[in-house]
Coordinates of C-alpha atoms in Angstrom, one line a residue:
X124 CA -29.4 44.2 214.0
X125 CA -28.0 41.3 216.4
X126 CA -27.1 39.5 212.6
X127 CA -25.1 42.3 211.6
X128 CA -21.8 41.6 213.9
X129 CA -21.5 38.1 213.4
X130 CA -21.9 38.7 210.0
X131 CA -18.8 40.9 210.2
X132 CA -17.3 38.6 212.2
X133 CA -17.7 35.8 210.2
X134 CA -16.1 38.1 207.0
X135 CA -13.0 38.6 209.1
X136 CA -12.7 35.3 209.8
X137 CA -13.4 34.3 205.9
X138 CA -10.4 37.0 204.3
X139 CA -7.9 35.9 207.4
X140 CA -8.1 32.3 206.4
X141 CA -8.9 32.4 202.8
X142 CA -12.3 32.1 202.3
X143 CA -15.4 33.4 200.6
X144 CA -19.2 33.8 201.7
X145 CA -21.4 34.1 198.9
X146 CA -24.3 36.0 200.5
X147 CA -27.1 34.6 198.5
X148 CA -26.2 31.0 199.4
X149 CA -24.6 31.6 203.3
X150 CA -24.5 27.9 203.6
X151 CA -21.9 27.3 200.7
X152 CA -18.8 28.4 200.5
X153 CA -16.3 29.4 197.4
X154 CA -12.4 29.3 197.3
X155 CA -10.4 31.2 194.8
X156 CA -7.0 31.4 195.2
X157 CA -4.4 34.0 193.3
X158 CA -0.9 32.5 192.5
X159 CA 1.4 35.7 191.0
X160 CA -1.8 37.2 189.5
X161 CA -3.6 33.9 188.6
X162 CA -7.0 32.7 189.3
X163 CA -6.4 29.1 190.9
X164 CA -9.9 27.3 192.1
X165 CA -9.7 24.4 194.2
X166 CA -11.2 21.6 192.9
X167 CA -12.3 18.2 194.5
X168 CA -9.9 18.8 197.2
X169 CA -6.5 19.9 195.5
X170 CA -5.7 23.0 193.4
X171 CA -5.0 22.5 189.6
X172 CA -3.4 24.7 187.9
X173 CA -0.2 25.0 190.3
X174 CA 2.5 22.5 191.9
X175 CA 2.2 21.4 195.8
X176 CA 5.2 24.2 196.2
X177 CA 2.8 27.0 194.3
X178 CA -0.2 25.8 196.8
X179 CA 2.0 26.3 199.8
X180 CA 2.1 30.5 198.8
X181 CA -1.8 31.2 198.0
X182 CA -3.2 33.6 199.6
X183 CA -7.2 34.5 200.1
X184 CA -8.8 36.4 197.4
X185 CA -12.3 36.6 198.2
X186 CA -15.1 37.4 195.7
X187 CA -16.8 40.5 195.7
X188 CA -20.7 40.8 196.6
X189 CA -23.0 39.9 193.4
X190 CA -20.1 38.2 191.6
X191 CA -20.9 35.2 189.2
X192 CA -19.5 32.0 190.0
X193 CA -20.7 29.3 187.5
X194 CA -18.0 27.0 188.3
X195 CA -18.4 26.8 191.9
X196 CA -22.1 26.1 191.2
X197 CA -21.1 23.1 189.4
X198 CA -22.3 19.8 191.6
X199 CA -18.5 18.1 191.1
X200 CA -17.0 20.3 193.0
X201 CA -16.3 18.7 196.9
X202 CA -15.1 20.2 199.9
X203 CA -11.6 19.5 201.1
X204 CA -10.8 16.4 202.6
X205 CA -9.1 16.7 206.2
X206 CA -5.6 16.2 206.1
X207 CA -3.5 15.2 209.5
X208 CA -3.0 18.1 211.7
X209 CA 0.7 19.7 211.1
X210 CA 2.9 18.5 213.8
X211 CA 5.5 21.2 213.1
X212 CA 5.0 23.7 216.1
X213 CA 6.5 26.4 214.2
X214 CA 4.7 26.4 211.1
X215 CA 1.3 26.1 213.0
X216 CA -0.7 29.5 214.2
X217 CA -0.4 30.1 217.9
X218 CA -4.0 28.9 219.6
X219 CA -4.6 32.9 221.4
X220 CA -4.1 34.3 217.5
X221 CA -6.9 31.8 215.7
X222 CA -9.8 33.0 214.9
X223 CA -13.4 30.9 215.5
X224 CA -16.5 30.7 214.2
X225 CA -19.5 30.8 215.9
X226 CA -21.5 27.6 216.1
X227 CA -24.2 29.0 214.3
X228 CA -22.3 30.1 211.5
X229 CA -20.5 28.1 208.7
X230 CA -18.4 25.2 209.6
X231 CA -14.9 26.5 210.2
X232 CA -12.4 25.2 207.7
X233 CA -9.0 27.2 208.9
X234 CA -7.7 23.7 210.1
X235 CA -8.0 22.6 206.7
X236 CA -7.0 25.6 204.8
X237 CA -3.4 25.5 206.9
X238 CA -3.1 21.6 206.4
X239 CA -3.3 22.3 202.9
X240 CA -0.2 25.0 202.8
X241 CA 2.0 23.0 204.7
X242 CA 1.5 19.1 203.6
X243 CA 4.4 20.0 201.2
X244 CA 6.6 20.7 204.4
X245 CA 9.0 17.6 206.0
X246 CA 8.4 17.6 209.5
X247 CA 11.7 18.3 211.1
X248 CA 12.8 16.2 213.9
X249 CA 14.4 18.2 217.1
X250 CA 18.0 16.2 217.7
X251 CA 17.6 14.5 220.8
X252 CA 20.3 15.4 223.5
X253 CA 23.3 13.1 223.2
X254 CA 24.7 11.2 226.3
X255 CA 26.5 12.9 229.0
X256 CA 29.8 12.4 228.9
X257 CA 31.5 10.1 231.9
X258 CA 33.4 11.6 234.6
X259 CA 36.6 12.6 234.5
X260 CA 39.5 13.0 237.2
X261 CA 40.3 16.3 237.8
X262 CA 43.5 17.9 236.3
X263 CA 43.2 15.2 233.5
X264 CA 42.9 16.5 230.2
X265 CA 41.6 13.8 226.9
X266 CA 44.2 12.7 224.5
X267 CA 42.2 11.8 221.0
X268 CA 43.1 9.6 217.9
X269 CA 45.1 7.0 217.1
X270 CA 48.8 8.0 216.6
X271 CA 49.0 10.1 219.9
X272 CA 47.1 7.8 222.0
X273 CA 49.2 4.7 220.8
X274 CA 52.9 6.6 221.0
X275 CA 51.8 8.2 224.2
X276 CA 50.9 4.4 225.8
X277 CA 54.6 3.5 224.5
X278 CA 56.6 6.4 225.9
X279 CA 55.1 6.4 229.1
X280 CA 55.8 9.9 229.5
X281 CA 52.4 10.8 231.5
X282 CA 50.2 9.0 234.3
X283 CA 47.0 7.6 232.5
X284 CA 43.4 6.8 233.8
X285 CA 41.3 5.3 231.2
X286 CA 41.6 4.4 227.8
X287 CA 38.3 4.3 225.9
X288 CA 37.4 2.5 223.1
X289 CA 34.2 2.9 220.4
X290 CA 31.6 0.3 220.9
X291 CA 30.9 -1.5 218.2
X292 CA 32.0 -4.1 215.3
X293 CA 35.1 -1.1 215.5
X294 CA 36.4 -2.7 218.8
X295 CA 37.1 -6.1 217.3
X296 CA 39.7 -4.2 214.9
X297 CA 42.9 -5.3 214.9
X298 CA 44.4 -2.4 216.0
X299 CA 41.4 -2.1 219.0
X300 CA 43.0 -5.2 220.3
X301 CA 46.4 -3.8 220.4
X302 CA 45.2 -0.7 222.1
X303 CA 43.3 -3.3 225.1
X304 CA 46.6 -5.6 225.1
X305 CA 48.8 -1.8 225.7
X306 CA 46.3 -0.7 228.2
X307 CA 46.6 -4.1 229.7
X308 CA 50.2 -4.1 230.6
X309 CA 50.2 -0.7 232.0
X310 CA 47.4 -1.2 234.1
X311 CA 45.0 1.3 233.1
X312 CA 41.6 0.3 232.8
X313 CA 39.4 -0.1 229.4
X314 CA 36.0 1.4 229.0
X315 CA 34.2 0.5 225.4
X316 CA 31.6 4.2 224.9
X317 CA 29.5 4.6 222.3
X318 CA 30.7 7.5 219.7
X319 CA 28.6 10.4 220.9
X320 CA 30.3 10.2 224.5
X321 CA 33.7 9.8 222.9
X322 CA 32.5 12.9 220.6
X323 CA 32.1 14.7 223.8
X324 CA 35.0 13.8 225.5
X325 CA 37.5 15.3 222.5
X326 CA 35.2 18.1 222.2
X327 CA 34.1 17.2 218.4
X328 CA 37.8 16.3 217.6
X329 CA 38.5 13.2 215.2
X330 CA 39.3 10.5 217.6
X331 CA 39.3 7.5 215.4
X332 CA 37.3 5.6 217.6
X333 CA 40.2 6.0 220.4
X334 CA 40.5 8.4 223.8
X335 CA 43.1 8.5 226.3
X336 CA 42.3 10.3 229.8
X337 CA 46.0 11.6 230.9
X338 CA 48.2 13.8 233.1
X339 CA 49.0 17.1 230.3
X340 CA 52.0 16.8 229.2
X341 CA 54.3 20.4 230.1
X342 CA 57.7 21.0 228.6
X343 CA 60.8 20.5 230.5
X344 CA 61.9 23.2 232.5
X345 CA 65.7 24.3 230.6
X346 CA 67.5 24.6 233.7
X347 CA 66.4 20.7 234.5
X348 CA 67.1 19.9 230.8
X349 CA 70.8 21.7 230.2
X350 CA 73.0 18.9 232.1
X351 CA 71.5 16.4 230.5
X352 CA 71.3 18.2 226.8
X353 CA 75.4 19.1 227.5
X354 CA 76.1 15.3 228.3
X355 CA 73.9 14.1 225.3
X356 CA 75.5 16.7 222.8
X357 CA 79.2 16.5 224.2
X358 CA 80.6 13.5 222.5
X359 CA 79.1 15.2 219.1
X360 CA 80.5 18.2 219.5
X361 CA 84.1 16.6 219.6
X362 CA 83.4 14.8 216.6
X363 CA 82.5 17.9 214.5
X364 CA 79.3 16.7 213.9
X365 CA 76.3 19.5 213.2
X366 CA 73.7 20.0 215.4
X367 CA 70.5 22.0 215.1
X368 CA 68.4 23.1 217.5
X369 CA 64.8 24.8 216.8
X370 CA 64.1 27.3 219.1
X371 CA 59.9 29.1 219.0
X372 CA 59.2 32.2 220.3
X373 CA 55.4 33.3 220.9
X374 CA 53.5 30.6 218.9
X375 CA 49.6 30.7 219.4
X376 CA 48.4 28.4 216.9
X377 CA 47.8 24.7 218.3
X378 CA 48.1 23.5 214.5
X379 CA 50.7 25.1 213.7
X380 CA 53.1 24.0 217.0
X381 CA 51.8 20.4 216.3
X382 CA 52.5 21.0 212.5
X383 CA 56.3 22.7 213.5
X384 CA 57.0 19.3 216.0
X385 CA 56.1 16.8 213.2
X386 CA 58.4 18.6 210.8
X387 CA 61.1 18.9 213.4
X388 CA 60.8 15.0 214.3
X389 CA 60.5 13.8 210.9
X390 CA 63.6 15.7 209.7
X391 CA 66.2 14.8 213.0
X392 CA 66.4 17.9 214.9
X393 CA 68.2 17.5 217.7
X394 CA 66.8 19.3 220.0
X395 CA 63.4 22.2 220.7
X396 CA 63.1 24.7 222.9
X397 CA 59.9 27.1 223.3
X398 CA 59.1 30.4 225.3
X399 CA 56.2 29.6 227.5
X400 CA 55.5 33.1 227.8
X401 CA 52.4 34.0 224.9
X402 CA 52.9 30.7 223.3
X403 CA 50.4 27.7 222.9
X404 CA 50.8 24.9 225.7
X405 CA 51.4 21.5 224.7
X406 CA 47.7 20.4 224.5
X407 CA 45.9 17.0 223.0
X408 CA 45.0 19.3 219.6
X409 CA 49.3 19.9 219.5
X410 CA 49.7 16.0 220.0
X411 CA 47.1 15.6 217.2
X412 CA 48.5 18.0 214.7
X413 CA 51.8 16.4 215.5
X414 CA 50.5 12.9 214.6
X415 CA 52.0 12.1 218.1
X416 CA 55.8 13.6 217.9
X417 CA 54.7 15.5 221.0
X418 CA 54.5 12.2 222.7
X419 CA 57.9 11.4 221.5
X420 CA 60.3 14.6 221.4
X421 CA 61.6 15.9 224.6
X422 CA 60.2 19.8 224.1
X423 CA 62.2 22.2 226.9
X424 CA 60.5 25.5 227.5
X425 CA 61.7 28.5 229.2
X426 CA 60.7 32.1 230.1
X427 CA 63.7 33.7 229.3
X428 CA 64.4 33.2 226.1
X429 CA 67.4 35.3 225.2
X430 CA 69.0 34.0 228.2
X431 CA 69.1 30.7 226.4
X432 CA 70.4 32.0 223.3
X433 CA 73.2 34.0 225.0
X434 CA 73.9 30.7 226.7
X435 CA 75.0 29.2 223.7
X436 CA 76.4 31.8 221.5
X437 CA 79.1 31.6 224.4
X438 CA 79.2 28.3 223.6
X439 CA 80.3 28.7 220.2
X440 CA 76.5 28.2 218.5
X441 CA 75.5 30.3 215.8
X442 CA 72.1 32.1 215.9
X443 CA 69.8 31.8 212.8
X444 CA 66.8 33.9 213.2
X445 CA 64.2 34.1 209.9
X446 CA 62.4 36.7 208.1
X447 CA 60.2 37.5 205.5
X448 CA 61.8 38.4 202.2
X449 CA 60.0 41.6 202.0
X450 CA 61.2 43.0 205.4
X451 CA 64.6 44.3 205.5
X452 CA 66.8 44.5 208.5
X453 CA 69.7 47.3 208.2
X454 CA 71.4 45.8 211.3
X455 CA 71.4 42.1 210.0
X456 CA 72.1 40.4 207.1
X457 CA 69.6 38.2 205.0
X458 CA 70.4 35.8 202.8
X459 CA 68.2 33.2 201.0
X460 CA 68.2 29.7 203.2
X461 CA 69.3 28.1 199.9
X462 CA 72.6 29.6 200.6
X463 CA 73.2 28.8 203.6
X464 CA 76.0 26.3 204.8
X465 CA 76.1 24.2 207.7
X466 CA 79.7 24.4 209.1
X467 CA 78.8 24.6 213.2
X468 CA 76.1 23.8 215.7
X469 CA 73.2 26.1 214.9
X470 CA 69.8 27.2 216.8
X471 CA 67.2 28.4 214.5
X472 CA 64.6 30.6 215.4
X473 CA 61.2 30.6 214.4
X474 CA 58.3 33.8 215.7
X475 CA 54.7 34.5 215.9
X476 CA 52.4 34.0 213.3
X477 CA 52.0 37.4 212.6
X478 CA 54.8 39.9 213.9
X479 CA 57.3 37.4 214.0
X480 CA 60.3 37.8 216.4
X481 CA 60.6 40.2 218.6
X482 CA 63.4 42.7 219.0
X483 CA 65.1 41.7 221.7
X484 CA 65.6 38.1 220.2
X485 CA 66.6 39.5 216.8
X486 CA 69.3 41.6 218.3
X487 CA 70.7 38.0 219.0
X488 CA 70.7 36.7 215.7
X489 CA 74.1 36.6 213.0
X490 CA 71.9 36.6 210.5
X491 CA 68.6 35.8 209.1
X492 CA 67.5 33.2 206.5
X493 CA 64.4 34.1 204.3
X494 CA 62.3 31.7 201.6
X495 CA 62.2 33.9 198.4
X496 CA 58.9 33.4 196.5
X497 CA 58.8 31.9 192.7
X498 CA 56.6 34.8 191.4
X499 CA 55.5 38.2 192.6
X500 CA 52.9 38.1 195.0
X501 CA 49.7 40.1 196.0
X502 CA 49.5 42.1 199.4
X503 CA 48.2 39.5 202.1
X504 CA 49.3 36.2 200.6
X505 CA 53.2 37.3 200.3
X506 CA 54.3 35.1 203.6
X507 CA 54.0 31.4 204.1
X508 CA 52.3 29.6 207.2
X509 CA 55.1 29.0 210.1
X510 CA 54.0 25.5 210.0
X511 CA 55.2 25.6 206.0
X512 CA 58.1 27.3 206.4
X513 CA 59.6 25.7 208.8
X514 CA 59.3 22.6 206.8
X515 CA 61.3 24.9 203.9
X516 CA 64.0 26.0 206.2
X517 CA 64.7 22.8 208.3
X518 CA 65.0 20.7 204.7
X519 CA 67.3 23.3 203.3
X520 CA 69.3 22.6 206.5
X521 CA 68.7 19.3 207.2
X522 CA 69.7 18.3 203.8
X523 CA 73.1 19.4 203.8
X524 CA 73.7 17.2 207.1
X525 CA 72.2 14.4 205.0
X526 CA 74.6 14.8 202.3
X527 CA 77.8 14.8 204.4
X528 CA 80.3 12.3 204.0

C-alpha cells in the first residue's frame, strides 16, 4: 500500500515529461514519440524518422499496460546521451513547476528529454545596454549630419559647444579633418565618440559620423526683419525686378518644412516667412530635411499672419494662395499655376498638410493657383505632399523669372 503513491507519482511524472514505465521491467524505460500521428522511437540517442525541427514538437505518448515492445527489447538500443543544459531562460521550465523523482525510483531523465526539444534552438543573446550618452549643456539642442553641421559652422548663425566626431578609421577622412580644422578656428572644442553615443545623441537620426551641440536656431521676429527686408528689396523694386516671397501657415511636419526650405533655397526665393502659431519649430530634423538651407536662409516668423499680408498688399504685392484642384472657391478665382504670369512682386502662400489655409488668410488672397493632376485619381491619393507641391508651384514661377530678358 506505501508502493502504490509513488507509483502514481512516478506515472505523473513519466506522461508530463514523455516517458513510459513498462511495469514488468520498472528498471527500463521505453520512449515513443507521435509526430502528426506517427510512431517515432528514439533510437541510440536521436529520433529517426523526423528532422531536428520535427523533434523539437513531440510530445509523450506513453504505452499502455501489457503492450508488446519488441524493439525496445532489442540490446542496440542506448539511452540518451546528456546534452548541455539550455541556457535560454525562456525556453527552460521554471524550477517550482518541475517535477522529481524520488531517489528510489527510476533515474529522472526530464533534463534530457528538454535538452533534446530545444538543441535545434539558437541561443539568443540579450543586447547589452549601449553607452550613456555625454552631458550636454542645457538649452542646447544636437545638430546631426554632415550638410547642416558643416553650413551651420560656416554661417555662424548660433553659439556652439562641441563638435563630435565618430571614432574610428572614419576620423582620418578627409572631410573629418575639415570638420576639426572648422571647429578649430571657431574655438569650439572636438570630442571623437564612438557611434552608439553619437546614436544617442541624434536620437537614432543618420548623423554621418558628425554631431554639432548648438544654441536652436528660432526665426526672426518680422517686426526686427521688415527694415532690413525694405532696404534689401528697395533698389529691386525700382528696377522692376520680380520678387517672390513664400509665406507657411500652420506646417507640423518637420520633413516637410525642411523639404519646403530646400526647395525655396534651391530655386532663389527671396524671402520666407512662417506663422509660429501650430507650425513646426525650426529643429535639427528641419535642418536635416533641408540638407542645411535652414542654416543658410534667413526664415522670419510671426504670429499674426494676415497682418503681414495686409502689410504688403498696401504695398502693392499680390497675394497668391493655393488649392487643391478639387475644391472650389466661389469667392476666388483658380487657375492652373501653369498659367500664371509673373508681372509684380508676389507672396505665395502655402497651408497645413491637411486642411490647408485657413479662412481668414484666404480671404486675403487675389486668387489661387492649383496643380491639376495627369489622370483621374482615386479618393485619398488626389492631393500631392506640400513638400511636392511647393516644388511644382515655385518652378512654375520661378521659371518665368529665369526666362526674362
Amino acid at each position: 500500500m506505501e508502493s502504490l503513491p509513488a507509483f502514481k507519482f512516478c506515472f505523473r511524472n513519466a506522461v508530463r515529461l514523455g516517458l513510459a514505465i513498462h511495469r514488468s521491467r520498472p528498471s527500463q524505460t521505453i520512449r515513443r514519440f507521435s509526430v502528426r500521428g506517427e510512431e517515432l522511437v528514439i533510437e541510440n540517442g536521436s529520433p529517426s524518422g523526423a528532422g531536428p525541427k520535427a523533434a523539437s514538437r513531440l510530445h509523450a505518448n506513453p504505452l499502455p499496460d501489457g503492450a508488446e515492445s519488441g524493439e525496445a527489447a532489442q540490446p542496440n538500443r542506448q539511452p540518451l546521451p546528456a546534452h548541455k543544459p539550455c541556457r535560454d531562460r525562456r525556453l527552460q521550465t521554471p524550477s517550482h513547476r518541475r517535477w522529481k523523482l524520488p531517489a528510489h525510483g527510476p533515474p529522472a531523465r526530464e533534463e534530457e528529454f528538454w535538452n533534446l526539444r530545444n538543441d535545434d534552438f539558437k541561443e539568443k543573446r540579450q543586447p547589452r545596454p549601449g553607452p550613456l550618452p555625454v552631458g550636454r549643456t542645457e538649452g542646447s539642442e544636437i545638430l546631426f549630419g554632415i550638410a547642416p553641421c558643416s553650413l551651420a559652422l560656416a554661417r555662424s548663425k548660433r553659439d556652439f559647444f562641441r563638435l563630435f566626431l565618430k571614432s574610428g578609421s572614419a576620423s582620418t577622412r578627409p572631410v573629418m579633418e575639415e570638420f576639426s580644422r572648422q571647429a578649430e578656428a571657431r574655438g569650439v572644442p572636438v570630442q571623437l565618440a564612438p557611434r552608439k553615443v553619437l546614436d544617442a545623441l541624434c536620437t537614432g537620426g543618420v548623423h554621418q559620423g558628425v554631431c554639432l551641440e548648438a544654441t536652436p536656431l528660432r526665426p526672426i521676429s518680422w517686426q526686427e526683419g521688415s527694415s532690413h527686408e525694405a532696404e534689401g528689396a528697395a533698389p529691386a523694386a525700382r528696377e522692376g525686378s520680380q520678387l517672390l516671397w513664400l509665406a507657411l501657415e500652420g506646417i507640423q511636419d518637420p520633413m516637410n518644412l525642411g523639404a519646403v526650405l530646400r526647395s525655396a533655397h534651391f530655386l532663389g526665393v527671396d524671402g520666407i516667412v512662417m506663422s509660429q502659431r501650430n507650425s513646426c519649430p525650426l529643429t535639427p530634423v528641419v535642418s536635416k530635411a533641408s540638407a542645411g538651407a535652414m542654416e543658410v536662409l534667413d526664415v522670419f516668423g510671426t504670429d499674426r499672419l494676415q497682418s503681414f499680408l495686409q502689410a504688403k498688399s498696401e504695398q502693392g504685392w499680390e497675394i497668391i494662395g493655393t488649392v487643391g484642384h478639387s475644391t472650389a472657391l466661389d469667392d476666388v478665382p483658380t487657375e492652373s499655376c501653369l498659367d500664371f504670369r509673373w508681372t509684380r512682386p508676389t507672396v505665395l502662400l502655402l497651408g497645413n498638410e491637411g486642411y490647408g489655409l485657413s479662412p481668414e488668410t484666404r480671404r486675403l488672397c487675389r486668387r489661387m493657383l492649383s496643380i491639376f493632376p495627369g489622370r483621374e485619381l482615386q479618393p485619398g491619393i488626389e492631393s500631392l505632399n506640400v513638400s511636392v507641391a511647393a516644388g511644382i508651384l515655385l518652378h512654375s514661377i520661378c521659371s518665368q523669372k529665369m526666362k526674362a530678358p
